[in-house]
């Protein structure tokens, strides 16, 4: 049989037991040891809520950047490529040439690949540097083979488009460019590396 004493009283305005916006005035008798169980139950509920919220947010959704702030436009200029056959040339005069570049974020799922000319700019933001690439003249459109047949028609490819590439360094301290594609929860990155000689 549980016994109660004055020290086992828990104020109802305790944040863990509050009811409504202001809580209730007064006290309630709690059996010895129950106070600890109530607090652990509240902590457990909080952990479950935070876990669910974290599971709903992918790495891209709150990504602030790579932390790279020391790249110069001259270092970023030049040829870049992707294993999917994408090629990108960033000229020192801020013009750009691109070939078979896929869409960013959810646009990637539409399956188009754009070629053309445009402009680029290296910006420095709080989280790190970003290359803003703008397609101004589209010269070609290709379609990436869909992995599954959805039965729905894809929207028309855009005639102009803007990408935001994060500037980062690889394990050899060489610059690389990337953006996120597809579902933000997946955190898939579309990486561009320096064009190798002879390719």
CSV table of C-alpha atoms in Angstrom, one decimal:
chain,number,residue,atom,x,y,z
A,1,UNK,CA,0.0,0.0,0.0
A,2,UNK,CA,1.4,3.4,-1.0
A,3,UNK,CA,1.7,6.0,1.7
A,4,UNK,CA,1.6,9.7,1.0
A,5,UNK,CA,3.5,12.5,2.8
A,6,UNK,CA,3.9,16.2,2.4
A,7,UNK,CA,7.2,15.8,0.4
A,8,UNK,CA,5.3,13.7,-2.2
A,9,UNK,CA,3.1,16.5,-3.2
A,10,UNK,CA,3.8,17.9,-6.7
A,11,UNK,CA,2.6,21.4,-7.6
A,12,UNK,CA,0.2,21.3,-10.5
A,13,UNK,CA,2.0,24.4,-12.0
A,14,UNK,CA,5.1,22.2,-12.5
A,15,UNK,CA,5.9,22.5,-16.3
A,16,UNK,CA,5.7,18.7,-16.7
A,17,UNK,CA,2.2,18.6,-15.2
A,18,UNK,CA,0.8,21.9,-16.4
A,19,UNK,CA,-2.7,21.9,-17.9
A,20,UNK,CA,-3.6,24.5,-20.5
A,21,UNK,CA,-1.7,27.7,-21.1
A,22,UNK,CA,-1.4,28.8,-17.5
A,23,UNK,CA,-1.7,25.5,-15.6
A,24,UNK,CA,-3.8,24.9,-12.5
A,25,UNK,CA,-3.2,26.2,-9.0
A,26,UNK,CA,-2.8,23.8,-6.1
A,27,UNK,CA,-1.2,20.5,-5.5
A,28,UNK,CA,-1.9,16.9,-6.1
A,29,UNK,CA,-0.8,13.9,-4.0
A,30,UNK,CA,1.6,11.5,-5.8
A,31,UNK,CA,2.6,8.2,-4.5
A,32,UNK,CA,6.3,7.9,-3.5
A,33,UNK,CA,8.4,7.2,-6.7
A,34,UNK,CA,5.6,8.3,-9.0
A,35,UNK,CA,7.0,11.7,-9.5
A,36,UNK,CA,10.2,10.3,-11.1
A,37,UNK,CA,8.1,8.1,-13.4
A,38,UNK,CA,6.0,11.1,-14.5
A,39,UNK,CA,9.1,13.1,-15.3
A,40,UNK,CA,10.7,10.2,-17.3
A,41,UNK,CA,7.5,9.7,-19.2
A,42,UNK,CA,7.5,13.4,-20.1
A,43,UNK,CA,11.2,13.2,-21.2
A,44,UNK,CA,10.4,10.1,-23.2
A,45,UNK,CA,7.5,11.8,-25.0
A,46,UNK,CA,9.8,14.8,-25.8
A,47,UNK,CA,12.4,12.4,-27.3
A,48,UNK,CA,9.8,10.7,-29.5
A,49,UNK,CA,8.5,14.0,-30.8
A,50,UNK,CA,12.0,15.3,-31.6
A,51,UNK,CA,12.8,12.0,-33.3
A,52,UNK,CA,9.7,12.2,-35.5
A,53,UNK,CA,10.5,15.8,-36.4
A,54,UNK,CA,14.1,15.0,-37.3
A,55,UNK,CA,13.0,12.1,-39.4
A,56,UNK,CA,10.7,14.4,-41.5
A,57,UNK,CA,13.6,16.8,-42.2
A,58,UNK,CA,16.3,15.6,-44.6
A,59,UNK,CA,19.8,16.9,-44.7
A,60,UNK,CA,19.1,19.2,-47.6
A,61,UNK,CA,16.2,21.0,-45.9
A,62,UNK,CA,18.4,22.7,-43.3
A,63,UNK,CA,21.7,22.6,-45.2
A,64,UNK,CA,23.5,25.9,-44.8
A,65,UNK,CA,26.6,25.3,-46.8
A,66,UNK,CA,30.1,23.8,-46.9
A,67,UNK,CA,31.9,26.4,-44.9
A,68,UNK,CA,34.3,27.0,-47.8
A,69,UNK,CA,35.1,30.8,-48.1
A,70,UNK,CA,38.5,30.9,-49.8
A,71,UNK,CA,37.8,30.0,-53.4
A,72,UNK,CA,38.5,32.6,-56.0
A,73,UNK,CA,36.6,33.0,-59.3
A,74,UNK,CA,39.9,32.2,-61.2
A,75,UNK,CA,40.1,28.9,-59.3
A,76,UNK,CA,36.5,28.0,-60.0
A,77,UNK,CA,36.7,28.9,-63.7
A,78,UNK,CA,37.5,26.1,-66.1
A,79,UNK,CA,36.1,22.8,-67.2
A,80,UNK,CA,33.9,20.5,-65.0
A,81,UNK,CA,32.3,17.2,-65.6
A,82,UNK,CA,29.9,14.6,-64.1
A,83,UNK,CA,30.0,10.8,-64.6
A,84,UNK,CA,26.6,11.0,-66.4
A,85,UNK,CA,28.2,12.9,-69.3
A,86,UNK,CA,27.5,16.4,-68.1
A,87,UNK,CA,30.1,19.0,-69.1
A,88,UNK,CA,30.3,22.6,-67.8
A,89,UNK,CA,32.8,25.3,-68.8
A,90,UNK,CA,33.0,28.4,-66.6
A,91,UNK,CA,34.9,31.1,-68.5
A,92,UNK,CA,36.8,33.8,-66.7
A,93,UNK,CA,34.6,36.4,-68.3
A,94,UNK,CA,31.6,35.1,-66.3
A,95,UNK,CA,30.1,33.3,-69.4
A,96,UNK,CA,29.3,29.6,-69.3
A,97,UNK,CA,28.8,26.7,-71.6
A,98,UNK,CA,26.9,23.7,-70.4
A,99,UNK,CA,26.0,20.3,-71.9
A,100,UNK,CA,23.5,17.8,-70.6
A,101,UNK,CA,23.0,19.4,-67.2
A,102,UNK,CA,20.1,17.9,-65.2
A,103,UNK,CA,17.6,19.9,-63.1
A,104,UNK,CA,18.2,20.7,-59.5
A,105,UNK,CA,16.0,19.6,-56.5
A,106,UNK,CA,12.7,18.1,-57.6
A,107,UNK,CA,13.2,19.3,-61.2
A,108,UNK,CA,15.7,16.4,-61.6
A,109,UNK,CA,12.7,14.0,-61.5
A,110,UNK,CA,11.3,15.5,-64.7
A,111,UNK,CA,14.2,13.8,-66.6
A,112,UNK,CA,15.2,16.6,-68.9
A,113,UNK,CA,18.9,17.6,-69.5
A,114,UNK,CA,19.7,21.0,-70.8
A,115,UNK,CA,22.5,22.3,-73.0
A,116,UNK,CA,23.3,25.9,-73.9
A,117,UNK,CA,25.1,29.0,-72.9
A,118,UNK,CA,24.7,31.4,-69.9
A,119,UNK,CA,26.5,33.2,-67.1
A,120,UNK,CA,27.9,32.3,-63.8
A,121,UNK,CA,28.9,34.1,-60.6
A,122,UNK,CA,30.7,33.0,-57.4
A,123,UNK,CA,29.0,34.3,-54.3
A,124,UNK,CA,30.0,34.1,-50.7
A,125,UNK,CA,27.3,33.5,-48.2
A,126,UNK,CA,27.2,32.8,-44.4
A,127,UNK,CA,27.4,29.0,-44.9
A,128,UNK,CA,29.9,29.0,-47.7
A,129,UNK,CA,30.5,29.9,-51.3
A,130,UNK,CA,28.0,29.1,-54.1
A,131,UNK,CA,28.3,29.2,-57.9
A,132,UNK,CA,25.1,30.6,-59.4
A,133,UNK,CA,24.8,29.3,-63.0
A,134,UNK,CA,22.1,30.8,-65.2
A,135,UNK,CA,21.2,29.2,-68.6
A,136,UNK,CA,20.2,32.1,-70.8
A,137,UNK,CA,20.2,30.5,-74.2
A,138,UNK,CA,19.1,26.8,-74.5
A,139,UNK,CA,20.6,25.0,-77.5
A,140,UNK,CA,19.6,21.5,-76.8
A,141,UNK,CA,17.3,19.2,-74.7
A,142,UNK,CA,17.8,15.6,-73.9
A,143,UNK,CA,15.7,13.2,-71.9
A,144,UNK,CA,17.3,11.0,-69.2
A,145,UNK,CA,15.9,7.4,-69.4
A,146,UNK,CA,13.2,7.1,-66.7
A,147,UNK,CA,13.9,4.4,-64.1
A,148,UNK,CA,10.2,3.6,-63.8
A,149,UNK,CA,7.3,4.3,-66.1
A,150,UNK,CA,4.9,6.7,-64.3
A,151,UNK,CA,2.4,6.9,-67.0
A,152,UNK,CA,2.2,10.7,-66.6
A,153,UNK,CA,3.7,13.2,-69.1
A,154,UNK,CA,6.6,15.4,-67.9
A,155,UNK,CA,6.4,19.1,-68.0
A,156,UNK,CA,8.1,20.9,-70.9
A,157,UNK,CA,11.8,21.6,-70.2
A,158,UNK,CA,12.5,25.2,-69.3
A,159,UNK,CA,14.1,27.5,-71.9
A,160,UNK,CA,16.1,29.3,-69.1
A,161,UNK,CA,17.1,27.9,-65.7
A,162,UNK,CA,19.3,28.8,-62.7
A,163,UNK,CA,21.3,26.3,-60.7
A,164,UNK,CA,23.1,26.9,-57.3
A,165,UNK,CA,26.2,24.8,-56.9
A,166,UNK,CA,27.8,24.6,-53.5
A,167,UNK,CA,31.6,25.0,-53.5
A,168,UNK,CA,33.4,22.3,-51.5
A,169,UNK,CA,36.8,20.5,-51.3
A,170,UNK,CA,37.4,16.8,-51.8
A,171,UNK,CA,39.7,14.5,-49.8
A,172,UNK,CA,42.7,15.8,-51.9
A,173,UNK,CA,41.8,19.4,-51.1
A,174,UNK,CA,40.6,20.0,-54.7
A,175,UNK,CA,37.5,22.1,-55.4
A,176,UNK,CA,34.3,20.4,-56.4
A,177,UNK,CA,30.8,21.7,-57.1
A,178,UNK,CA,27.5,20.0,-56.2
A,179,UNK,CA,23.8,20.6,-55.8
A,180,UNK,CA,21.1,18.5,-54.2
A,181,UNK,CA,18.6,16.6,-56.4
A,182,UNK,CA,15.4,14.7,-56.0
A,183,UNK,CA,13.7,14.2,-52.7
A,184,UNK,CA,15.3,16.5,-50.1
A,185,UNK,CA,15.0,13.8,-47.4
A,186,UNK,CA,17.4,11.6,-49.4
A,187,UNK,CA,20.2,14.1,-49.6
A,188,UNK,CA,21.4,13.0,-53.0
A,189,UNK,CA,24.2,15.2,-54.5
A,190,UNK,CA,24.9,15.9,-58.1
A,191,UNK,CA,28.7,16.4,-58.1
A,192,UNK,CA,30.9,18.1,-60.7
A,193,UNK,CA,34.6,17.5,-60.6
A,194,UNK,CA,37.5,19.0,-62.6
A,195,UNK,CA,37.5,17.9,-66.2
A,196,UNK,CA,40.4,15.5,-66.7
A,197,UNK,CA,42.9,16.0,-69.5
A,198,UNK,CA,42.0,14.1,-72.7
A,199,UNK,CA,38.3,13.8,-72.0
